[in-house]
Amino acid sequence: MSSEMNPRTPKIETKLPAVGTTIFTVMSALATEHNAVNLGQGFPDFNCDPALVQAVTDAMQQGLNQYPPMPGIPALREAVATKIKALHAREYSAATEITITAGATQGIITAILAVVRPGDEVIVLEPCYDSYVPNIELAGGTVVRVPLTPHTFRPDFDKIAAAITPKTRAILVNSPHNPSATIWSRGDMLQLQDLLAPTEILLISDEVYEHMVFDGRQHESAARYPGLAARAFIVSSFGKTYHVTGWKVGTVVAPTPLMAEFRKVHQFNVFTVNTPVQHGLARYMADPTPYLELPAFYQRKRDLFRAGLAATKFKLLPSEGSYFQCVDISDVSDLSEADFCQWLTKEIGVAAIPLSAFYGDGFDQRVVRFCFAKKDETLQAALARLAKL
């Protein structure tokens, strides 16, 4: 029989045998199916500033539509350097220490691929964002899971220290934290700095929610701590800050030797990033007001949502930063977190995310996560449904 009559796809051995469809995709599809208010996946349902759209439109109409420089256009890298110096009193070279990425997720995997080799160990603090573990595995590294303290989600430095071995290559830290909405304090950062000081361990600091810190607190960026900044890739997101998650543009900053390795990978996995969007962002960032006012913007939404939840049987956990609110479901249901989220979506009409999805072993502590980056009317509609509980 001719091979044309019997086509065959060669078998491959998956590099990510444990990876399936993400919980965010599953819950968003379920929310659509049941016409539920989607407070699961973390994205705004409101528009960005029209001035930002106009800045990008102007760049397109001015013909700025061809490849930009591999690390990003100079004006945007300079704007990032200016912002970090103003907020955290640290100078980064726009020429050699800042790279514009295709979103923070691409920035994180690029950092990992640049520095993690087969056999290297990388510490992740669970619960953690779902891209970390597959990224490490794709690099051939070994994932070392260290739990944050259940329910409070504070770092346990004794456990972190115990996880360090001669093979430890890097540690990933995320503050403000997804999914728990906690932030690391100055004391936490100083402890981390002291712990890493005698080692060659690199830090990947996921700071995508850097401008969402509430109640007068300060975002403790790794850039503020010389001993951390010297060994850190610091990842941020224009999409989170400016309500344009679909644009997929982020930034990574690191000392020159680390950034040189980062760019070697960056130039061959994405090469460079959307030109007119970069020009639009650079122009828009000339005014710091939008990101300086972001904490108050989201704190108002947080407070509105928490006030409504207070009338339910949910136990509210602190929301110190990010645009998430976690709740304990113990007084509402005996279901597991995952089953409760399915039930809540189908029967009550509100989608949430189980925290067990952020643990490798599916650890269930009766806590689920809502996203309040929504229009006020969306939050009110969700609260009206949750009031039935």
Coordinates of C-alpha atoms in Angstrom, one line a residue:
M1 CA 0.0 0.0 0.0
S2 CA 1.3 3.4 -0.9
S3 CA 2.5 5.6 2.0
E4 CA 0.1 8.3 0.7
M5 CA -2.8 6.0 1.5
N6 CA -1.5 5.2 5.0
P7 CA -0.2 8.5 6.5
R8 CA 1.3 8.2 9.9
T9 CA 2.2 10.7 12.6
P10 CA 5.4 9.7 14.4
K11 CA 5.1 9.0 18.1
I12 CA 6.8 11.4 20.4
E13 CA 7.6 11.2 24.1
T14 CA 6.1 14.3 25.8
K15 CA 8.4 16.6 27.6
L16 CA 5.6 17.6 30.0
P17 CA 3.7 14.4 30.9
A18 CA 2.0 16.0 33.9
V19 CA 0.7 19.0 31.9
G20 CA -2.9 19.2 30.7
T21 CA -5.4 22.0 30.2
T22 CA -4.8 24.8 32.7
I23 CA -7.4 25.4 35.5
F24 CA -7.9 28.9 34.1
T25 CA -9.0 27.6 30.7
V26 CA -11.3 24.9 32.3
M27 CA -13.0 27.3 34.6
S28 CA -13.4 30.1 32.0
A29 CA -15.0 27.6 29.6
L30 CA -17.3 26.4 32.4
A31 CA -18.2 30.0 33.2
T32 CA -19.2 30.6 29.6
E33 CA -21.2 27.4 29.4
H34 CA -23.2 28.2 32.4
N35 CA -23.4 32.0 31.9
A36 CA -21.6 32.5 35.1
V37 CA -19.8 35.7 36.3
N38 CA -16.2 34.9 35.7
L39 CA -14.1 35.9 38.7
G40 CA -11.7 33.0 38.1
Q41 CA -9.2 34.0 35.4
G42 CA -7.2 37.1 36.3
F43 CA -7.9 39.7 33.7
P44 CA -9.9 43.0 33.7
D45 CA -13.2 43.2 32.0
F46 CA -12.9 47.0 31.6
N47 CA -10.9 49.0 29.0
C48 CA -7.6 50.6 29.3
D49 CA -7.0 54.4 29.1
P50 CA -8.0 55.6 25.6
A51 CA -4.8 57.7 25.6
L52 CA -2.7 54.5 25.6
V53 CA -4.7 53.1 22.7
Q54 CA -4.2 56.4 20.8
A55 CA -0.4 56.3 21.5
V56 CA -0.1 52.9 20.0
T57 CA -2.4 53.9 17.1
D58 CA -0.3 56.9 16.4
A59 CA 2.9 54.8 16.3
M60 CA 1.3 52.5 13.8
Q61 CA 0.1 55.4 11.6
Q62 CA 3.6 56.9 11.8
G63 CA 5.0 53.8 10.2
L64 CA 6.6 52.3 13.3
N65 CA 5.7 48.7 12.2
Q66 CA 9.0 47.0 11.5
Y67 CA 11.4 45.1 13.7
P68 CA 12.6 47.0 16.7
P69 CA 16.0 46.4 18.3
M70 CA 16.2 42.9 19.9
P71 CA 16.1 44.0 23.5
G72 CA 13.4 46.6 22.9
I73 CA 13.2 50.2 21.7
P74 CA 15.6 52.5 23.6
A75 CA 12.8 54.9 24.7
L76 CA 10.9 52.2 26.5
R77 CA 13.9 50.7 28.2
E78 CA 14.9 54.2 29.4
A79 CA 11.3 54.7 30.7
V80 CA 11.6 51.5 32.7
A81 CA 15.0 52.5 34.1
T82 CA 13.6 55.9 35.1
K83 CA 10.7 54.3 36.9
I84 CA 12.8 51.8 38.8
K85 CA 15.2 54.5 39.9
A86 CA 12.3 56.7 41.1
L87 CA 10.5 54.0 43.0
H88 CA 13.4 51.8 44.2
A89 CA 16.5 54.0 44.1
R90 CA 18.4 51.5 41.9
E91 CA 19.9 52.4 38.6
Y92 CA 19.7 49.9 35.7
S93 CA 21.4 50.4 32.4
A94 CA 18.8 50.7 29.6
A95 CA 21.5 49.5 27.2
T96 CA 22.7 46.3 29.0
E97 CA 20.3 45.5 31.9
I98 CA 16.7 45.9 30.6
T99 CA 14.9 43.8 28.0
I100 CA 11.3 44.1 26.8
T101 CA 9.6 40.7 26.6
A102 CA 6.5 39.2 25.1
G103 CA 4.8 39.3 28.4
A104 CA 6.0 38.3 31.9
T105 CA 5.5 34.5 31.2
Q106 CA 8.0 34.7 28.3
G107 CA 10.3 36.6 30.6
I108 CA 10.2 33.9 33.2
I109 CA 10.8 31.0 30.9
T110 CA 13.6 32.9 29.2
A111 CA 15.4 33.5 32.5
I112 CA 15.0 29.9 33.4
L113 CA 16.2 28.6 30.1
A114 CA 19.2 31.0 30.3
V115 CA 20.5 29.7 33.6
V116 CA 19.1 26.3 34.5
R117 CA 20.9 23.2 33.2
P118 CA 20.0 19.5 33.4
G119 CA 20.5 18.4 37.0
D120 CA 20.1 21.9 38.5
E121 CA 17.6 22.3 41.3
V122 CA 15.2 25.2 41.4
I123 CA 13.1 26.1 44.5
V124 CA 9.5 27.1 44.0
L125 CA 7.3 28.3 46.8
E126 CA 3.9 26.7 46.7
P127 CA 1.2 27.7 45.9
C128 CA 2.8 29.1 42.8
Y129 CA 1.8 30.3 39.3
D130 CA 1.4 27.4 37.0
S131 CA 4.1 28.2 34.4
Y132 CA 7.0 27.9 36.9
V133 CA 7.2 24.1 37.1
P134 CA 6.8 23.3 33.4
N135 CA 9.5 26.0 32.6
I136 CA 12.0 24.4 35.0
E137 CA 11.2 20.9 33.5
L138 CA 11.7 22.1 29.9
A139 CA 15.1 23.4 31.0
G140 CA 16.0 19.9 32.4
G141 CA 16.0 21.2 35.9
T142 CA 14.6 19.5 39.1
V143 CA 11.7 21.3 40.8
V144 CA 12.1 21.6 44.6
R145 CA 8.7 22.5 46.1
V146 CA 8.7 24.3 49.4
P147 CA 5.3 25.2 50.9
L148 CA 4.4 28.7 52.1
T149 CA 2.8 28.5 55.5
P150 CA -0.8 27.1 54.9
H151 CA -3.5 29.7 55.2
T152 CA -1.2 32.7 55.9
F153 CA 1.1 32.0 53.0
R154 CA 4.1 33.5 54.8
P155 CA 7.6 32.3 53.7
D156 CA 9.1 29.7 56.0
F157 CA 12.8 30.4 55.9
D158 CA 13.7 27.4 57.9
K159 CA 12.1 25.2 55.2
I160 CA 13.6 27.2 52.4
A161 CA 17.1 26.9 54.0
A162 CA 16.6 23.2 54.4
A163 CA 15.8 22.8 50.7
I164 CA 19.0 24.4 49.6
T165 CA 21.7 22.0 48.3
P166 CA 24.9 22.3 46.3
K167 CA 22.7 21.7 43.2
T168 CA 20.4 24.6 43.9
R169 CA 20.6 27.0 40.9
A170 CA 17.8 29.4 41.5
I171 CA 14.7 30.3 43.6
L172 CA 11.5 31.8 42.3
V173 CA 9.8 34.4 44.5
N174 CA 6.5 36.1 43.7
S175 CA 5.3 39.3 45.5
P176 CA 2.5 40.5 45.4
H177 CA 1.6 36.9 45.4
N178 CA -0.6 35.0 43.0
P179 CA -2.8 33.3 44.1
S180 CA -2.8 34.3 47.8
A181 CA -2.7 38.1 47.5
T182 CA 0.0 38.4 50.2
I183 CA 3.1 40.5 49.9
W184 CA 6.6 40.0 51.2
S185 CA 7.7 42.5 53.9
R186 CA 11.0 44.3 54.2
G187 CA 11.9 41.7 56.9
D188 CA 11.1 38.9 54.5
M189 CA 13.3 40.4 51.8
L190 CA 16.2 40.9 54.3
Q191 CA 15.9 37.3 55.4
L192 CA 16.1 36.1 51.9
Q193 CA 19.1 38.4 51.2
D194 CA 20.9 37.0 54.2
L195 CA 20.0 33.4 53.3
L196 CA 21.3 33.7 49.7
A197 CA 24.4 35.9 50.5
P198 CA 26.9 33.0 50.9
T199 CA 25.6 31.1 47.9
E200 CA 25.7 31.3 44.1
I201 CA 21.9 30.9 43.9
L202 CA 20.1 33.1 41.4
L203 CA 16.8 34.8 42.2
I204 CA 13.9 35.1 39.7
S205 CA 11.6 37.7 41.2
D206 CA 8.1 37.7 39.7
E207 CA 6.8 41.2 40.4
V208 CA 4.0 41.5 37.9
Y209 CA 1.5 43.0 40.5
E210 CA 4.1 45.5 41.7
H211 CA 1.7 48.4 41.5
M212 CA -1.2 46.7 43.3
V213 CA -0.2 47.0 47.0
F214 CA -2.8 48.2 49.5
D215 CA -3.3 50.0 52.8
G216 CA -0.3 52.2 52.5
R217 CA 2.2 49.4 52.2
Q218 CA 5.2 49.6 50.0
H219 CA 6.1 47.1 47.3
E220 CA 9.4 45.5 48.4
S221 CA 11.1 44.9 45.0
A222 CA 14.2 42.9 44.9
A223 CA 15.7 46.0 43.2
R224 CA 15.6 47.7 46.6
Y225 CA 18.1 45.2 48.2
P226 CA 21.6 45.2 46.8
G227 CA 22.3 41.6 47.8
L228 CA 19.2 40.5 45.9
A229 CA 19.4 42.8 42.9
A230 CA 22.9 41.6 42.2
R231 CA 21.6 38.0 41.6
A232 CA 18.1 38.7 40.4
F233 CA 16.1 38.6 37.2
I234 CA 13.1 41.0 38.1
V235 CA 10.1 40.4 36.0
S236 CA 7.2 42.8 35.5
S237 CA 4.2 43.3 33.2
F238 CA 2.8 46.2 31.3
G239 CA -0.3 44.2 30.7
K240 CA -1.1 44.0 34.4
T241 CA -0.2 47.6 35.2
Y242 CA -2.1 49.2 32.3
H243 CA -5.1 46.8 31.9
V244 CA -4.0 45.4 28.6
T245 CA -3.2 41.7 29.4
G246 CA -3.8 40.7 25.8
W247 CA -1.0 42.8 24.5
K248 CA 1.5 40.5 26.1
V249 CA 4.3 42.9 26.8
G250 CA 6.5 42.7 29.9
T251 CA 10.0 43.6 31.0
V252 CA 12.9 41.8 32.7
V253 CA 15.8 43.7 34.4
A254 CA 19.0 42.1 35.7
P255 CA 22.7 42.9 36.1
T256 CA 24.7 43.0 32.9
P257 CA 26.2 39.5 33.1
L258 CA 22.9 37.9 33.8
M259 CA 21.1 40.0 31.1
A260 CA 23.7 39.0 28.5
E261 CA 22.8 35.3 29.0
F262 CA 19.1 36.2 29.1
R263 CA 19.3 38.0 25.7
K264 CA 21.1 35.0 24.1
V265 CA 17.9 33.0 24.7
H266 CA 15.5 35.9 24.2
Q267 CA 16.8 36.5 20.7
F268 CA 16.0 33.0 19.6
N269 CA 12.7 32.2 21.3
V270 CA 10.9 35.5 20.5
F271 CA 13.7 37.8 19.1
T272 CA 11.8 41.0 19.8
V273 CA 8.4 42.4 20.7
N274 CA 5.5 44.4 19.0
T275 CA 7.0 47.7 17.8
P276 CA 4.0 50.1 17.9
V277 CA 3.0 48.9 21.3
Q278 CA 6.5 49.5 22.6
H279 CA 6.4 53.1 21.2
G280 CA 3.0 53.7 22.6
L281 CA 4.0 52.5 26.1
A282 CA 7.1 54.6 26.1
R283 CA 5.1 57.7 25.3
Y284 CA 2.4 56.8 27.8
M285 CA 5.0 56.2 30.6
A286 CA 6.2 59.8 30.4
D287 CA 3.4 60.4 32.9
P288 CA 3.8 58.3 36.1
T289 CA 0.3 59.1 37.3
P290 CA -1.4 55.9 36.0
Y291 CA 0.8 53.5 37.9
L292 CA 1.1 55.7 40.9
E293 CA -2.7 55.8 41.2
L294 CA -3.1 52.1 40.6
P295 CA -3.0 51.0 44.3
A296 CA -5.9 53.3 45.1
F297 CA -7.9 52.2 42.0
Y298 CA -7.7 48.5 42.9
Q299 CA -8.0 49.1 46.7
R300 CA -11.4 50.6 46.1
K301 CA -12.5 47.6 44.1
R302 CA -11.0 45.3 46.7
D303 CA -12.9 47.1 49.5
L304 CA -16.2 47.0 47.5
F305 CA -15.8 43.3 46.9
R306 CA -14.8 42.5 50.5
A307 CA -17.7 44.5 51.9
G308 CA -20.1 42.3 49.9
L309 CA -18.4 39.1 50.8
A310 CA -18.6 40.0 54.5
A311 CA -22.3 39.3 54.2
T312 CA -21.7 35.7 53.2
K313 CA -20.4 32.7 55.1
F314 CA -17.0 32.9 53.5
K315 CA -14.1 33.7 55.8
L316 CA -12.1 36.4 54.1
L317 CA -8.3 36.1 54.0
P318 CA -6.2 39.3 53.8
S319 CA -5.7 40.8 50.4
E320 CA -2.5 42.8 50.7
G321 CA -1.7 43.1 47.0
S322 CA -2.5 41.9 43.5
Y323 CA -6.1 41.9 42.3
F324 CA -7.2 38.7 44.0
Q325 CA -9.2 37.9 47.1
C326 CA -9.0 34.4 48.7
V327 CA -11.7 33.0 51.0
D328 CA -12.0 30.0 53.2
I329 CA -15.0 27.9 52.2
S330 CA -15.2 25.7 55.4
D331 CA -18.5 27.3 56.6
V332 CA -20.1 27.2 53.2
S333 CA -19.4 23.7 51.9
D334 CA -17.9 20.3 52.7
L335 CA -16.8 19.9 49.1
S336 CA -13.2 19.9 48.0
E337 CA -11.9 23.2 46.6
A338 CA -12.1 21.9 43.0
D339 CA -15.5 20.4 43.4
F340 CA -16.8 23.5 45.1
C341 CA -15.6 25.8 42.3
Q342 CA -17.4 23.5 39.8
W343 CA -20.5 23.6 41.9
L344 CA -20.3 27.4 42.4
T345 CA -20.0 28.0 38.7
K346 CA -22.8 25.7 37.7
E347 CA -25.3 26.3 40.5
I348 CA -24.6 29.8 41.8
G349 CA -23.3 31.3 38.6
V350 CA -19.9 32.6 39.8
A351 CA -16.5 31.2 38.7
A352 CA -13.6 31.0 41.1
I353 CA -10.3 29.1 41.1
P354 CA -9.3 26.4 43.7
L355 CA -5.9 27.0 45.4
S356 CA -5.2 23.3 45.1
A357 CA -4.6 23.9 41.4
F358 CA -1.4 25.9 42.4
Y359 CA 0.1 22.9 44.3
G360 CA 1.9 20.0 42.7
D361 CA 0.2 17.5 45.1
G362 CA -3.2 19.2 44.9
F363 CA -3.0 20.3 48.6
D364 CA -6.5 21.3 49.7
Q365 CA -6.9 23.9 52.5
R366 CA -10.5 24.8 51.8
V367 CA -9.5 28.1 50.1
V368 CA -10.6 29.5 46.7
R369 CA -9.5 32.6 44.8
F370 CA -11.6 35.3 43.2
C371 CA -10.4 38.1 40.9
F372 CA -11.8 41.6 41.5
A373 CA -10.2 43.3 38.5
K374 CA -13.7 43.8 37.1
K375 CA -16.2 46.6 36.5
D376 CA -18.2 47.5 39.6
E377 CA -21.4 46.1 38.0
T378 CA -19.6 42.8 37.4
L379 CA -18.6 42.6 41.0
Q380 CA -22.1 43.6 42.2
A381 CA -23.7 40.9 39.9
A382 CA -21.3 38.3 41.4
L383 CA -22.0 39.5 45.0
A384 CA -25.8 39.3 44.4
R385 CA -25.4 35.6 43.4
L386 CA -23.0 34.8 46.2
A387 CA -25.4 36.3 48.7
K388 CA -27.5 33.1 48.1
L389 CA -24.9 31.0 49.9

